[in-house]
mmCIF file of C-alpha atoms and ligand atoms in Angstrom:
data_model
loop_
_atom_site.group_PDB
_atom_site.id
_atom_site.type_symbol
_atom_site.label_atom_id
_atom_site.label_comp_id
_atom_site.label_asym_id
_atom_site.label_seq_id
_atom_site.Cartn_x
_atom_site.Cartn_y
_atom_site.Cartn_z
ATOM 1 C CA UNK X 1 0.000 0.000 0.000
ATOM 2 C CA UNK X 2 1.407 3.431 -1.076
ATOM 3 C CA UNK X 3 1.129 4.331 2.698
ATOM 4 C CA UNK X 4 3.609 1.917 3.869
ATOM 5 C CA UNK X 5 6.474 2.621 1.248
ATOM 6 C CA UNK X 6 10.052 3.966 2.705
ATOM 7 C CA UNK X 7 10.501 7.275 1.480
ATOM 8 C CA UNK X 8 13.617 8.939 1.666
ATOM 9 C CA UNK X 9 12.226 12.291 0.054
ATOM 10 C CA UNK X 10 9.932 13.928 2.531
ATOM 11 C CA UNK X 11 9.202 17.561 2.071
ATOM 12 C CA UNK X 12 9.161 19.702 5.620
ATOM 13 C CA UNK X 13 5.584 20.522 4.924
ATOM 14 C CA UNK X 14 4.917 17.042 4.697
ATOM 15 C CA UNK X 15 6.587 16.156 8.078
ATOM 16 C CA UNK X 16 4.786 19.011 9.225
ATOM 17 C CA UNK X 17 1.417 17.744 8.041
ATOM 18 C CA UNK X 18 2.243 14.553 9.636
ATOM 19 C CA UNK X 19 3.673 15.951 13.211
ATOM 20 C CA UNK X 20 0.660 18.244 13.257
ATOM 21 C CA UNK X 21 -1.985 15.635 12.578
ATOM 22 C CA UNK X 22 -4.753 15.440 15.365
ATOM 23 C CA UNK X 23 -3.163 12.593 17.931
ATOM 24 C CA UNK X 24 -5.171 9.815 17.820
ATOM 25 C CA UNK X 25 -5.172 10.081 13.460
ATOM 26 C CA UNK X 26 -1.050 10.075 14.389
ATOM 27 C CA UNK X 27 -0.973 7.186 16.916
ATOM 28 C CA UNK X 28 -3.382 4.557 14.886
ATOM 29 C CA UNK X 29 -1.426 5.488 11.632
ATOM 30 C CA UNK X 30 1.726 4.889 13.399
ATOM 31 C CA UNK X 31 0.421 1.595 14.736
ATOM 32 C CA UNK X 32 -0.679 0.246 11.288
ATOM 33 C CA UNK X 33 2.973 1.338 9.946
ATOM 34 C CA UNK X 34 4.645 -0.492 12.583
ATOM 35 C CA UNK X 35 2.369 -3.495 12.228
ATOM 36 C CA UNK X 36 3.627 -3.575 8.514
ATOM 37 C CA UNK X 37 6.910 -3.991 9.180
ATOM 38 C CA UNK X 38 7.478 -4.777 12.658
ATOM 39 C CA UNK X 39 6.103 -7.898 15.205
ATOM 40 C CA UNK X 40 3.627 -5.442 17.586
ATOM 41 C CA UNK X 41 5.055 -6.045 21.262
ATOM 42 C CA UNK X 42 8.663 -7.354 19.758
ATOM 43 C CA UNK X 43 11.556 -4.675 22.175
ATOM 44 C CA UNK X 44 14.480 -4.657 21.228
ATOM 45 C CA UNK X 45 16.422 -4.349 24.781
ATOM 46 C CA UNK X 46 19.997 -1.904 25.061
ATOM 47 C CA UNK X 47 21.605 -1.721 27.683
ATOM 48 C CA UNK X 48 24.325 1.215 28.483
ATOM 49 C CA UNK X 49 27.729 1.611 30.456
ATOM 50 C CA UNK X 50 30.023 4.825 30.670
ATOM 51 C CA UNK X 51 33.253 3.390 29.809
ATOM 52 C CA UNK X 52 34.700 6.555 30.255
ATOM 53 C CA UNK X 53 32.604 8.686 31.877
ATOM 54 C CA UNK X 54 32.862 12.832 32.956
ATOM 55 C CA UNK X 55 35.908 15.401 31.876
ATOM 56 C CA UNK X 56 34.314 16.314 28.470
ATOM 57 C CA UNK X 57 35.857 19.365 26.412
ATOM 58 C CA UNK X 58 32.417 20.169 24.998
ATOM 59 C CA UNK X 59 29.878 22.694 26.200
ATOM 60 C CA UNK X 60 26.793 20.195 25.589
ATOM 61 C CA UNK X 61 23.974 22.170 27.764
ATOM 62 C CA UNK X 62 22.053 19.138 28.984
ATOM 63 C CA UNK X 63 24.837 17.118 29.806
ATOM 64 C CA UNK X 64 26.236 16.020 33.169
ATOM 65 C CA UNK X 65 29.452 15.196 31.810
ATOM 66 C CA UNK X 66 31.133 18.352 30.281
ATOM 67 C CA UNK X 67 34.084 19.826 32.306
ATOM 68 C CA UNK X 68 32.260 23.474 31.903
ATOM 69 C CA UNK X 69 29.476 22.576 34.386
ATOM 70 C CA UNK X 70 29.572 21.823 38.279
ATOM 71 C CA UNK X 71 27.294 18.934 37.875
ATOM 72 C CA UNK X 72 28.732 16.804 40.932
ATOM 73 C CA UNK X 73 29.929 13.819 38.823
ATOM 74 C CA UNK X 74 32.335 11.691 39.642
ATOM 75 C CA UNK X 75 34.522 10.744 36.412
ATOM 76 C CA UNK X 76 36.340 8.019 35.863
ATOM 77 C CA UNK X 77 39.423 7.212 33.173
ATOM 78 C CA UNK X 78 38.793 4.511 30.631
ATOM 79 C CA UNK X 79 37.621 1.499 32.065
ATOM 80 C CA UNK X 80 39.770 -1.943 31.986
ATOM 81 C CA UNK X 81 38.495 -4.190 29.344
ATOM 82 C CA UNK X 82 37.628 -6.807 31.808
ATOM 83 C CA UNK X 83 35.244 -4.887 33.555
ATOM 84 C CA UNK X 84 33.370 -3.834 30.294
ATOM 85 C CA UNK X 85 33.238 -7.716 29.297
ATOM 86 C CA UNK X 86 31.424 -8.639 32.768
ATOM 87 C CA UNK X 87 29.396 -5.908 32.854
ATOM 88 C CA UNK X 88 28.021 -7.189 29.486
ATOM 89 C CA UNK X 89 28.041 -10.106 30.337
ATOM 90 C CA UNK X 90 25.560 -9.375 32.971
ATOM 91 C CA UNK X 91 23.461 -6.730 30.309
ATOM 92 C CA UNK X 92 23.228 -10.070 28.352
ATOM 93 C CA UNK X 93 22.471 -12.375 31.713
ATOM 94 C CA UNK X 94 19.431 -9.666 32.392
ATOM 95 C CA UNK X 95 18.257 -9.670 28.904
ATOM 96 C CA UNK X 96 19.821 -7.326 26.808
ATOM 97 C CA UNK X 97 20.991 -7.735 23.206
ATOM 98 C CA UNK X 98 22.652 -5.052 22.647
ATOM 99 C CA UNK X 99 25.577 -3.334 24.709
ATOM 100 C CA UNK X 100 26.231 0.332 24.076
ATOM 101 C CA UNK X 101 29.624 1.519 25.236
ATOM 102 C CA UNK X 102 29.488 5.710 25.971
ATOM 103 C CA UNK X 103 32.409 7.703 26.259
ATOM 104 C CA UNK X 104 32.392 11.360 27.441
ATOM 105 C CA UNK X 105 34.702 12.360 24.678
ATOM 106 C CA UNK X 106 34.984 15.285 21.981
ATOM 107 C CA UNK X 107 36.633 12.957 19.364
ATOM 108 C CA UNK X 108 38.192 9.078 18.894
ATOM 109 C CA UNK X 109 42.336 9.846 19.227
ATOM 110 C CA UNK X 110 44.463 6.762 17.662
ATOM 111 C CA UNK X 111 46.170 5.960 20.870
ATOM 112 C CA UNK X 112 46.222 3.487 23.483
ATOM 113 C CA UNK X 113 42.607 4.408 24.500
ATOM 114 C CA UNK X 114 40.791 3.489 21.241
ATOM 115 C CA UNK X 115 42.976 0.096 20.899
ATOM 116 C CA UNK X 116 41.340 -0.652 24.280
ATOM 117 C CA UNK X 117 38.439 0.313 22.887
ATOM 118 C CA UNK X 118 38.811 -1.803 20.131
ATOM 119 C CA UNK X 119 39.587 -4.589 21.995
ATOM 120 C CA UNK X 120 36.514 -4.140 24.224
ATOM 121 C CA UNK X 121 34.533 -3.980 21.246
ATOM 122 C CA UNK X 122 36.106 -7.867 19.708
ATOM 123 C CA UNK X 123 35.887 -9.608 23.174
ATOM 124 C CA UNK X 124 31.584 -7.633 23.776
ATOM 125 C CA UNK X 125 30.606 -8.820 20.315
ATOM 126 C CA UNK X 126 31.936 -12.293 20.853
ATOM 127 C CA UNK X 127 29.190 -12.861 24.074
ATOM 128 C CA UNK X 128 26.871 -12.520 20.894
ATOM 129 C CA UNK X 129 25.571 -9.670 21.936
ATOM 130 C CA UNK X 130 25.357 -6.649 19.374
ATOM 131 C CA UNK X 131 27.934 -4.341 20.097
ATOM 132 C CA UNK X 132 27.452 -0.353 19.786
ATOM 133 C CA UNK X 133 29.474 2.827 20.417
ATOM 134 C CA UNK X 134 29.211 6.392 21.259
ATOM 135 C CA UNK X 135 32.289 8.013 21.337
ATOM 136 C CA UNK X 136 32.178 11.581 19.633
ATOM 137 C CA UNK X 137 33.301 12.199 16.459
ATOM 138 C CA UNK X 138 35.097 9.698 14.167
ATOM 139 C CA UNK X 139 37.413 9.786 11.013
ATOM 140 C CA UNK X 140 36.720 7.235 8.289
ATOM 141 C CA UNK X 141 39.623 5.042 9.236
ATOM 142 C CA UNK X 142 38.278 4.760 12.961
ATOM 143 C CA UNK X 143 34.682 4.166 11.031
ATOM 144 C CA UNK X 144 36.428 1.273 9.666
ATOM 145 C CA UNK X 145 38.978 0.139 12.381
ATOM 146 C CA UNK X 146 35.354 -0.386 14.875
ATOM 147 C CA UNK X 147 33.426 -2.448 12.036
ATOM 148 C CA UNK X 148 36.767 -4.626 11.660
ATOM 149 C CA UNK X 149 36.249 -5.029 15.171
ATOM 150 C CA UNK X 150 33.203 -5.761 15.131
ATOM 151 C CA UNK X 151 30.951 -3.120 16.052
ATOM 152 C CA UNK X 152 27.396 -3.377 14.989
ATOM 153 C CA UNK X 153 26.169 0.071 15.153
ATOM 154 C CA UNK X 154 27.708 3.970 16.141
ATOM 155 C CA UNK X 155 25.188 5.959 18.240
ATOM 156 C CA UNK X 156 25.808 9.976 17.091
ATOM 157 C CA UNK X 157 23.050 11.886 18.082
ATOM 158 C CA UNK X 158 21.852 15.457 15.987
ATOM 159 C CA UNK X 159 19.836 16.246 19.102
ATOM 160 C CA UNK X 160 18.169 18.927 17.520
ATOM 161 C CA UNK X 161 17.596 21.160 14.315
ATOM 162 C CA UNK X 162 20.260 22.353 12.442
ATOM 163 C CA UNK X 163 18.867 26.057 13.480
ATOM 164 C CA UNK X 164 18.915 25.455 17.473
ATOM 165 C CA UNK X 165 22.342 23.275 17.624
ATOM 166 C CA UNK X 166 24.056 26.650 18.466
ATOM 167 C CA UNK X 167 21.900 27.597 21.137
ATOM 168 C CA UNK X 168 22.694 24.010 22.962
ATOM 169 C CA UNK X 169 26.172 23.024 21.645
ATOM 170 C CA UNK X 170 28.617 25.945 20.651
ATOM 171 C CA UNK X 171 31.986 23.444 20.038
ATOM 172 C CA UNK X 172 30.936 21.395 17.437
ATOM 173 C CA UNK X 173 28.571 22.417 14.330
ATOM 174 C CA UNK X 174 25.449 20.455 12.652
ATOM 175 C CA UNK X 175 27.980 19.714 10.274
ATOM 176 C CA UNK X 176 30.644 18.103 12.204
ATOM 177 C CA UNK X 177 27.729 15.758 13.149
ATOM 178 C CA UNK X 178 26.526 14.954 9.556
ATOM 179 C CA UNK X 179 30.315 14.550 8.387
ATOM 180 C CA UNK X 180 31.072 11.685 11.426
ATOM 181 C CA UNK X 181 27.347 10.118 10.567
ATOM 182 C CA UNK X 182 28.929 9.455 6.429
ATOM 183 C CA UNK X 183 31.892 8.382 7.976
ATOM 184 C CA UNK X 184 30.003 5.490 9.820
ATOM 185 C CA UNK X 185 27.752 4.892 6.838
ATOM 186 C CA UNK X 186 30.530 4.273 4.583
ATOM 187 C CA UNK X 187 32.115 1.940 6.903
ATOM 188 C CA UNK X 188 29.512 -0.516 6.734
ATOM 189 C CA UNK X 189 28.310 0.405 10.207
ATOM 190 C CA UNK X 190 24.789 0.469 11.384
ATOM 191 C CA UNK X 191 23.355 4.282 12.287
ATOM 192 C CA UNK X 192 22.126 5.113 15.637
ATOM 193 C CA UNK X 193 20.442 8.660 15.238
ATOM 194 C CA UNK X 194 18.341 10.701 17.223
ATOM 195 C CA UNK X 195 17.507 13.815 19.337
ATOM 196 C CA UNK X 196 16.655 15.219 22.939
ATOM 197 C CA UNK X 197 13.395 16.658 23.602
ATOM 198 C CA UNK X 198 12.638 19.365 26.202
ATOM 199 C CA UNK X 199 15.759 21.177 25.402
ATOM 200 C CA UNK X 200 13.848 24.716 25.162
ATOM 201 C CA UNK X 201 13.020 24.126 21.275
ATOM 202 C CA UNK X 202 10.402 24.790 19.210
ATOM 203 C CA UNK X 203 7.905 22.699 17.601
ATOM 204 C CA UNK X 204 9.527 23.576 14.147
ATOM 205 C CA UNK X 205 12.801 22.619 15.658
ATOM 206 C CA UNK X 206 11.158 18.852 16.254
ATOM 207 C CA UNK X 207 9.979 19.049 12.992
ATOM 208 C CA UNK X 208 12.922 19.889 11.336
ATOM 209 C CA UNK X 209 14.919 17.021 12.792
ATOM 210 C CA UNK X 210 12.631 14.709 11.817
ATOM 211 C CA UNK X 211 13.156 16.032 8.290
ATOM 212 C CA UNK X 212 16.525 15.764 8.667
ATOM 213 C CA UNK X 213 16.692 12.015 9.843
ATOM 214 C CA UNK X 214 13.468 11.059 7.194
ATOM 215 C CA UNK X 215 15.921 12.243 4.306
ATOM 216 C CA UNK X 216 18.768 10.662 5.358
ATOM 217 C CA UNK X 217 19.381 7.871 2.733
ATOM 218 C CA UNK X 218 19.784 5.349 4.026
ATOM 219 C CA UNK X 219 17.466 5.972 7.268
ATOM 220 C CA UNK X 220 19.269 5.902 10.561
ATOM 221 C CA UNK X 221 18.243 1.658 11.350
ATOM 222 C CA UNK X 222 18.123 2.851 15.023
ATOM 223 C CA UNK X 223 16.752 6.579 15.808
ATOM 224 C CA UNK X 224 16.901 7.451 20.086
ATOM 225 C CA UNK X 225 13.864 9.910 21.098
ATOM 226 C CA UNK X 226 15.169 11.156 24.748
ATOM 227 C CA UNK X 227 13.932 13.431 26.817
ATOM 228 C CA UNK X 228 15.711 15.225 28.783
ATOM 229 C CA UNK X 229 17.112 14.211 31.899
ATOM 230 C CA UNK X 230 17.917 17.527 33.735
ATOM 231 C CA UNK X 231 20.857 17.353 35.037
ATOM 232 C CA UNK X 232 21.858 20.229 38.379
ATOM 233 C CA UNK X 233 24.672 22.843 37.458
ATOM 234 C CA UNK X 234 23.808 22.856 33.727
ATOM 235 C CA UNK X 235 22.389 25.343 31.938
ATOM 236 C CA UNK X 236 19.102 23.351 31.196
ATOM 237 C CA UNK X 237 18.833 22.118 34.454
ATOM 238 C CA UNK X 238 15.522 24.167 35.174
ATOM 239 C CA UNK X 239 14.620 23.294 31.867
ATOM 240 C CA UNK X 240 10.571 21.474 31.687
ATOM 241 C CA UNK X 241 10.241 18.075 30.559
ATOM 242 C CA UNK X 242 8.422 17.857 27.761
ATOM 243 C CA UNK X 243 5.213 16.053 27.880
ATOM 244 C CA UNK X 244 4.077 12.319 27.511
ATOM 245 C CA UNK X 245 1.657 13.773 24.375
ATOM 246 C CA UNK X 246 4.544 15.389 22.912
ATOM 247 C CA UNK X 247 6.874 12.410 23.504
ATOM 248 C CA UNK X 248 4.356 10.090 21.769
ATOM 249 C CA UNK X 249 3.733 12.420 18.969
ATOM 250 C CA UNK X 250 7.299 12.533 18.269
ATOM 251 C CA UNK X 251 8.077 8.918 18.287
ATOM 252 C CA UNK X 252 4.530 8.099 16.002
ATOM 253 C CA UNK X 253 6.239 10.781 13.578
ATOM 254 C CA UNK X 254 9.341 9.118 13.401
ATOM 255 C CA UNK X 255 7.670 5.598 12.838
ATOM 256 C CA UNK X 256 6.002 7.181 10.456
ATOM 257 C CA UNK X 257 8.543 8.914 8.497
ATOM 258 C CA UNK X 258 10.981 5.744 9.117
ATOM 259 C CA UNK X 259 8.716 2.755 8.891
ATOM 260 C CA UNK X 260 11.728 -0.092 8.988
ATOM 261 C CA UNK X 261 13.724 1.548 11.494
ATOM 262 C CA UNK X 262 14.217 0.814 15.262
ATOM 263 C CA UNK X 263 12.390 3.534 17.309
ATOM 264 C CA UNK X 264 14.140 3.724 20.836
ATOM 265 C CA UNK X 265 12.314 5.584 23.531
ATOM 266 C CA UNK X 266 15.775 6.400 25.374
ATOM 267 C CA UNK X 267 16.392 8.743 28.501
ATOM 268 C CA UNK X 268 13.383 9.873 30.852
ATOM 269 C CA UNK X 269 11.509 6.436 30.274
ATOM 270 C CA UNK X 270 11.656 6.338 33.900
ATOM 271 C CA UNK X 271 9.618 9.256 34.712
ATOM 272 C CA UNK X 272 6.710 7.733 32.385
ATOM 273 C CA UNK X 273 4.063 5.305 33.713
ATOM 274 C CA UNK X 274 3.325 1.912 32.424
ATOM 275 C CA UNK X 275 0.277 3.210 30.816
ATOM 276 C CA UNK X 276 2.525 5.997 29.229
ATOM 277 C CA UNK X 277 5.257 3.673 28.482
ATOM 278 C CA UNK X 278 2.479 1.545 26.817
ATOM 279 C CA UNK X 279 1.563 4.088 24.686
ATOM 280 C CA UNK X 280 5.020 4.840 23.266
ATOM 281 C CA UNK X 281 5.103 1.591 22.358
ATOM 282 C CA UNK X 282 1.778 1.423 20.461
ATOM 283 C CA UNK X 283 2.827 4.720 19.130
ATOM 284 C CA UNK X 284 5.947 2.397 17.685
ATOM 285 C CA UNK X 285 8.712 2.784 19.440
ATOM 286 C CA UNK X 286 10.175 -0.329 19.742
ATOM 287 C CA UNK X 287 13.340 -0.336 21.497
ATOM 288 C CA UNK X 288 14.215 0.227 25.324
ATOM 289 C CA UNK X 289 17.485 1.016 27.394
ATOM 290 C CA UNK X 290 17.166 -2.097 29.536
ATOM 291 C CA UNK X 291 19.367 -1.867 33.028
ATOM 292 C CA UNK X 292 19.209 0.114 36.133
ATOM 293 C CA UNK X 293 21.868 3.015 35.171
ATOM 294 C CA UNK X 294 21.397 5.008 31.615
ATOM 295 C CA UNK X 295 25.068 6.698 31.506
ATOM 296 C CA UNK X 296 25.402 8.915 34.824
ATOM 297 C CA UNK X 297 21.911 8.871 35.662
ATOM 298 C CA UNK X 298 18.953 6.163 36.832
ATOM 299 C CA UNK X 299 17.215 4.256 34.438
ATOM 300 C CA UNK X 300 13.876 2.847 34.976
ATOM 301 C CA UNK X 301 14.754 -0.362 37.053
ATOM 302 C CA UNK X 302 15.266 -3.660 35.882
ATOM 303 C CA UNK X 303 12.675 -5.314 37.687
ATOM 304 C CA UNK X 304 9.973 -2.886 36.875
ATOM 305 C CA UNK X 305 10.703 -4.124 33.421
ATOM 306 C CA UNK X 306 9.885 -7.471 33.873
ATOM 307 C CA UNK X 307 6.497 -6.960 35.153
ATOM 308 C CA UNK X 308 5.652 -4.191 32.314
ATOM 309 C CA UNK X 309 6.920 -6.827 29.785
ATOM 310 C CA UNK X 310 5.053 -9.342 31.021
ATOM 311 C CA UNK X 311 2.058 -7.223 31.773
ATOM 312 C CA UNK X 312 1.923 -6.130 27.754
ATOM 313 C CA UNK X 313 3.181 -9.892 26.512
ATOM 314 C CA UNK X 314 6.437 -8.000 25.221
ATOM 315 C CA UNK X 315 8.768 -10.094 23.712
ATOM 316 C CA UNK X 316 12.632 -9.227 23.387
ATOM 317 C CA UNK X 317 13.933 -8.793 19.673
ATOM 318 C CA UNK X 318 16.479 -11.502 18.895
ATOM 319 C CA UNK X 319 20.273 -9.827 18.495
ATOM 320 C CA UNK X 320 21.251 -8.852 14.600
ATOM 321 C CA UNK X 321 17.617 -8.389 13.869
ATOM 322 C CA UNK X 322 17.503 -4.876 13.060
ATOM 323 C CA UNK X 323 21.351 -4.590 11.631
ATOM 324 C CA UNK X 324 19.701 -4.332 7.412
ATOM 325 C CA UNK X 325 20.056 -0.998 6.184
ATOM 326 C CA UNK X 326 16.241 0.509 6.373
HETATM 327 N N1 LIG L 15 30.323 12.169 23.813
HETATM 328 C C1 LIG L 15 29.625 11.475 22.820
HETATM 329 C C2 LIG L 15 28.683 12.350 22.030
HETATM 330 O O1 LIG L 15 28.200 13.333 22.578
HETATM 331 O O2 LIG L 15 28.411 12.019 20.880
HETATM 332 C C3 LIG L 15 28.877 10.279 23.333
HETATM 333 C C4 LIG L 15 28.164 10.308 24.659
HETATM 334 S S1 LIG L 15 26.757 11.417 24.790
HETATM 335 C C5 LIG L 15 26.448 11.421 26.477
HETATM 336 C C6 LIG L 15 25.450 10.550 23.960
HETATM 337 C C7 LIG L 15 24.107 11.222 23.807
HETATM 338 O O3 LIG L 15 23.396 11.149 25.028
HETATM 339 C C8 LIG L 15 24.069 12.687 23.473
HETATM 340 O O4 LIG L 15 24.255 12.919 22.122
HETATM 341 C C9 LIG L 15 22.663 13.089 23.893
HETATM 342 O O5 LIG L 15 21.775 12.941 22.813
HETATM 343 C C10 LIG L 15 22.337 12.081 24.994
HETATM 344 N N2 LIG L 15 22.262 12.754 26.316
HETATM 345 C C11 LIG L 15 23.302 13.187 27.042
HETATM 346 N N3 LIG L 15 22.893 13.774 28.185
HETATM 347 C C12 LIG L 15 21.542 13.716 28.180
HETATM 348 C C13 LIG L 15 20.532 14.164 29.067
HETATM 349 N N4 LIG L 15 20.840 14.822 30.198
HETATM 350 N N5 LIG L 15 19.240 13.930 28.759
HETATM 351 C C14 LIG L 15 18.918 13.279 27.617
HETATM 352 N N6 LIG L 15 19.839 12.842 26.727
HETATM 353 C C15 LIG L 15 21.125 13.055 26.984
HETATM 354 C C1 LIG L 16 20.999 8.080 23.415
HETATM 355 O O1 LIG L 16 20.340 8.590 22.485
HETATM 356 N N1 LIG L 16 20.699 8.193 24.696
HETATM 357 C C2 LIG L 16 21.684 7.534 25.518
HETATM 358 C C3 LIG L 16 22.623 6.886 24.474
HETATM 359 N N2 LIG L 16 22.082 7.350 23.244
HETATM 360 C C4 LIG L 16 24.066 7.061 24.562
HETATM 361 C C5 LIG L 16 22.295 8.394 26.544
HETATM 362 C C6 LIG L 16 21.292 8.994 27.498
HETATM 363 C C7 LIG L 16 22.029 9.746 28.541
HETATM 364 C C8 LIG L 16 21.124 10.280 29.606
HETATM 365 C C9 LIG L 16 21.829 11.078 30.625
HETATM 366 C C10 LIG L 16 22.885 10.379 31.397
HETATM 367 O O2 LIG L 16 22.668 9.249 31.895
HETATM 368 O O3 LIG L 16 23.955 10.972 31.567
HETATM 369 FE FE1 LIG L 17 30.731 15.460 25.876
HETATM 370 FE FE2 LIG L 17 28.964 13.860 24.652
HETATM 371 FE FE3 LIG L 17 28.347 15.100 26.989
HETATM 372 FE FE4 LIG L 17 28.552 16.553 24.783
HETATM 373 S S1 LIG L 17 27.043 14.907 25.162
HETATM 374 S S2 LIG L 17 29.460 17.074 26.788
HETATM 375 S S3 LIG L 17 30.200 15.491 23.702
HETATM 376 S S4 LIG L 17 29.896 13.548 26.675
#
C-alpha cells in the first residue's frame, strides 16, 4: 500500500502535516505502519555503560558530563576491558541484546585508549551480543577500524535542528555531526540517530529534525527519542520536561517517516508510567534502554521491566535483527 512505502524524500511541509496531525489520526497510523513492518510487542532491549565517563571538552547544555558545568559527577578514566566484558556479560544475563559503550569524549584519538576500545569492542561482540558505540566524532579510518572489530552500530546523536544546535552546543557544528554520521555509513556500520526533547526548542525545531533524519538515505536503522534528563549545574537544568503527548507524537512521527527503522524511547523512560510507556510503544517505538543506570543517571529499574513486559506480553527482539540498512 502506497502508505507503507520507505521514502527517503519527505518535504518539511509534509513532516509538518504529519507531526501536526490530530493525535489519535497520528498514533493509529503509526500503529498500522509499525504493524507492517514490525512484530507489535517485539523490544528490542539496550543496555548502556560509561566506559569513560565525565571530563568532556564540549559545552553540551544538557549534559552532566562536560568539564564546563559543576554537575557533581564523579569521572572516571577509561575502564579496563575486563570490567566492560562482565558488565556485558551481565546486560546479556538480564536480557539485553545489545551493549552500548558511551564515552564522554569530543573525538576518537588513535592511541592506546581506542585500541582498548577496540579490543573491548572484539571480546563484547563475541558474548553474541550486538555491540554499539558512542564516542564523539570519528574519522573514516576509525569508522572502519570499529566495524573490523566488530561493532554493529555507532550511536551519534543530531539532538536537535540544524537552526537550534548553536543555542545548545557551541563546540561542534550540525555539520561536524553529519560529516562523522557518512563516515560510519561508509564503513559498513549500522546508524544510531536521534535527538533530545525538552531542550527549550520549538515545535519547528522537532519538525525539522525529523526532516533531517526522514531524508537521510539510508534511514538511521536505530533513531533514540530522549527526553531530557535535567541534570543540576547545567544550563538546562531548570529546563521542563516535555510532555508524555509530545513524547508520543514525536516517536509516532518518526515511525512514520521511518517505517523499517528501530524507534528507541531512550532517557526519561523512567519518569513515564506503564500506561505511558504503553503508549510509546503502540505509538511504535520499539526499542528500550534495559538496566538500572542510563550513563550517569537512573534508568527505569530492571525489575519494573519485567512486570511491564510481562504485563503487555512483550517479547525481546532476537540480536542482529535490526542490523539491514532501512
Ligand atoms: N560524547 C559522545 C557524544 O556526545 O556524541 C557520546 C556520549 S553522549 C552522552 C550521547 C548522547 O546522550 C548525546 O548525544 C545526547 O543525545 C544524549 N544525552 C546526554 N545527556 C543527556 C541528558 N541529560 N538527557 C537526555 N539525553 C542526553
Ligand atoms: C541516546 O540517544 N541516549 C543515551 C545513548 N544514546 C548514549 C544516553 C542517554 C544519557 C542520559 C543522561 C545520562 O545518563 O547521563
Ligand atoms: Fe561530551 Fe557527549 Fe556530553 Fe557533549 S554529550 S558534553 S560530547 S559527553
Amino acid at each position: 500500500m502506497e502508505r507503507f512505502i520507505v521514502r527517503h524524500d519527505w518535504t518539511r511541509e509534509e513532516v509538518a502535516t504529519q507531526y501536526r496531525r490530530p493525535l489519535l489520526a497520528l498514533v493509529m497510523e503509526a500503529a498500522a505502519v509499525h504493524r507492517h513492518y514490525h512484530t507489535p510487542g517485539e523490544v528490542q532491549a539496550c543496555t548502556l555503560l560509561s566506559i569513560k565517563t565525565g571530563g568532556c571538552p564540549e559545552d553540551c547544555a544538557y549534559c552532566a558530563q562536560s568539564v564546563r558545568y559543576q554537575t557533581g559527577l564523579k569521572p572516571h578514566r577509561l575502564l579496563d576491558v575486563e570490567a566492560v566484558v562482565k558488565a556485558a556479560q551481565e546486560a546479556k544475563a538480564a536480557g539485553a541484546t545489545r551493549f552500548c559503550m558511551g564515552a564522554a569524549w569530543r573525538e576518537v584519538r588513535n592511541n592506546r585508549d581506542f585500541e582498548k576500545v577496540l579490543e573491548m569492542v572484539r571480546q563484547v561482540r563475541s558474548l553474541g551480543l550486538e555491540v554499539c558505540a558512542t564516542l564523539g566524532m570519528l574519522t573514516p579510518e576509525q569508522a572502519a577500524a570499529l566495524k573490523e572489530a566488530g561493532l554493529t552500530a555507532y550511536n551519534h546523536n543530531l539532538d536537535t535542528s540544524e537552526a537550534y544546535y548553536s543555542h545548545i552546543i557551541t563546540t561542534r557544528t550540525y555539520h561536524d555531526r553529519l560529516q562523522t554520521l557518512e563516515a560510519v555509513r561508509q564503513a559498513g556500520l549500522s546508524v544510531c540517530c536521534g535527538g533530545i526533547l525538552g531542550l527549550g526548542e520549538s515545535e519547528e525545531d522537532r519538525i525539522d529534525l525529523l526532516h533531517t533524519l526522514a531524508t537521510l538515505e539510508p534511514h538511521p536503522e536505530s533513531v533514540p527519542i530522549n527526553a531530557l534528563v535535567p541534570i543540576s549545574g547545567t544550563p538546562l537544568e531548570g529546563a521542563s520536561a516535555p510532555t508524555v503527548w509530545e513524547l508520543v507524537r514525536a516517536i509516532a512521527t518518526a515511525r512514520i517517516l521511518m517505517p523499517k527503522s528501530m524507534i528507541r524511547l531512550a532517557a526519561g523512560r523512567e519518569k513515564l508510567s506503564p500506561v505511558e510507556q504503553a503508549l510509546c510503544f503502540v505509538a511504535g517505538a520499539n526499542s528500550i534502554f534495559l538496566g538500572d543506570k542510563l550513563l550517569t543517571t537512573p534508568n527505569a529499574p530492571v525489575s519494573e521491566d519485567k512486570t511491564l513486559f510481562d504485563l503487555l506480553g512483550i517479547q525481546p527482539l532476537p540480536a542482529f535483527a535490526d542490523t539491514l540498512p532501512a
